[in-house]
Amino acid sequence: MKHVCGKGWRGLRWAVLLVTLGLSAGASAASVDGPEVALRFDEKQGHLVSLLDKRAGHDHVAGDACGSLWVLELPESAGGTLLPEHAQQFEYRQEDHDPTRLHLLWSGFGREAMARLSVSVRVRLDPAARAGRFSISVRGLDGAVPLVVRFPRVPAIRPQEAEVLAVPNWMGEKTTQARQILSPASGKAQRREFSYPGLLSLQCMAFYRDNGPGLYLAADDIQARSKSFAAFGDGQGGLGLEVCHFPGADTAAQAAYEPGYDVLVGLFQGDWMTVAAQYRQWALQQPWARESRLKRGRTPDWVQDTGFWVWNRGYSDGVLPPAAALQDYLGVPVSVFWHWWHGCAYDVNFPEYLPPREGTEAFREAVRDARRKGLNAIVYMNQRLWGMTAASWTSREAQRYAVKRADGTIRPEIYNTFTKSPMASMCMGTAFWRDTYAGLAEAVHHDLGVPGIYMDQACSSLVCYDPEHGHPPGGGAYWMAGFRVLESDIRRRCPGIALAGEGCGEAWLPHLDLMLSLQVSRERYAAPGQWEPIPFFHAVYHGYTVLYGNYASLTRPPYDPLWPKDSAPEQPLQLLDEKFRYQFRLEQARSFVWGQQPCLANFRPEHLTERQTDLAYLRQLVQLRQAALPYSLHGTFLRPPPMEIPDMEIDMSRLSIYAGQQGAVQEYRHRVPQYLAGAWRAQDGSIAVAVANLADTDHKLRFTLRRPEHGLPERGRVYQRLPEGRTEMSRFESGQATVTDTLAAAGAVIYEIVGDNADSTNLPRNLTE
């Protein structure tokens, strides 16, 4: 039986049906119904046809919605893609006559090799999350393993004004142009898929009207199994969301395939911070949060004490003396983020890092001298790439242990635009790669005296189909299991070592001491105008890891001298035009108000005189942050209080991260707020509001914090903290504090709201951890 989607009763608003027909969601309806949320499914094929937010009076499913609730992509040998409309039988019932629990069942697919094939979906309301919980079970596969299971799907979301798609893509990004991006004028449907664990740092995404009705998808998987969240268009202005599950080959031996976790389709009123707060209530109870290295006091002291990072590259004389000069200038502990120290060319012959390019003894002595001055370094070592042109690729038969696609081939990755050298991702599920990397880490830590390693591409994972790697081919939890073994081995060999990783990821909280968060500089490296960085991850996990990093630079990019000389620019570190000053301020201000350890790339001591204004701006942010670590490092992220912030248009530079002869600066104008604000709550219940002015004009500030929204103490004092010190401004009563002040041109300030008897146990329940 095949039913073709069309207009009919499913095109009507459910609310209108209920009123017109005098019906309620009873035992015969394909629906789940609660006080605030109701879902209705097509009674012929089980498509989701209504997702009603009763509080807002808004149905999130388009009136002419037509799309499958699930899609099973099976191998061609098993008959190919399976859809609900392929079933000859579809039935549904409310479990135990409970209107908040629904069971849907599809069977009779007519596939001879899988005569007993059936798909079962259960939906139950979760009032606390204002969500429907979806689970799926596929039986009768008879040894066939789905390539991907797309479920649940919300294939046609009703348009609203001021729509926003927010995704925790590492730090987080949002766009107001989702429909244009995914259903462009050309009519060709587009798709954006975000893998977890990996580029998707949290198991959720949200689509909403700004400060209006919205929906979110979230998974409650605590094993970090392979999955992705996707947003897709239909080429006609439509937009949908779905979750994709990647079964492993071990599914073949099981009676049924089940992901092992629920997916929530939830409703909310607000924005991405509303979703982050909702997600945080669940997330902070999970193993990765409880085992956070920072929370458990396992992060090395020097990492926590770091007030600033210098991100320089190359020989030690171009890295360590500049860091020492900046440490003297800033007056805080400076640490070094060190690339291009290694003997191989960058992005070419990894992992042939040793010996250092300047020689073992010279490097070792430079590191030893720097540590005597209080400078600690983390050095670059990519944790998954092997250069396919490296001699060791052949001599060590590394291809045997590389990630394989379903057809058994390796997918080369090319990052170096000058050499076009292919790199292969090594499988974290293999002992060969883990032992190789841990051995390199041991040599760097013990033989060279380096206190930390930056594990590039750490917060990412891949699906590998090689049957010889000791893990079930396909999806599963083996990537994170392999990383846990690797991290444990490194720390066993190297007690006290600091480990940093690229990007953010909740699954890595127990394993990494630092997470590099570069989207504060998104405009510097990405196409303008479509996506905007947001601290989505920070809003959930600030205080659970050390976040650091910034692409901000006063110069053009560098060029590795080991790359081809004919591509080298004449002046790879030439100073940028001062008109980009406000972009520099924007990047540094984001780090400040979002709670990251600040960073500067490509610093030279002469910049202290050549760019005094820029470095003076930076110094005030650095000193303010360092004086407020109970908030800026350990505090819980809060929604900043409402402020009326004017915007301004500034010059922006977009240029390659690394220089070449074609590395011209692309310029454009962009509108940004004239000042930025952020807020945190310390463990004792005190609140801090950080404000950084990008503009060269003063601003009158007036804002109010209240106990219900911010967990304000009942009574206490308001302090103003400037780089020069901390002064009392006023007292407050009745759980409400209003701050009135003048924000100096290009200035920064932290306002502290401290209770007379600061005690986190007196906070409103919804604001406690």
PDB file of C-alpha atoms in Angstrom, residues 244 265 503:
ATOM      1  CA  CYS A 244      21.144  10.539  11.926  1.00  0.00           C
ATOM      2  CA  VAL A 265      11.793  16.996  20.036  1.00  0.00           C
ATOM      3  CA  GLY A 503      37.439  22.724  19.383  1.00  0.00           C
TER       4      GLY A 503
END
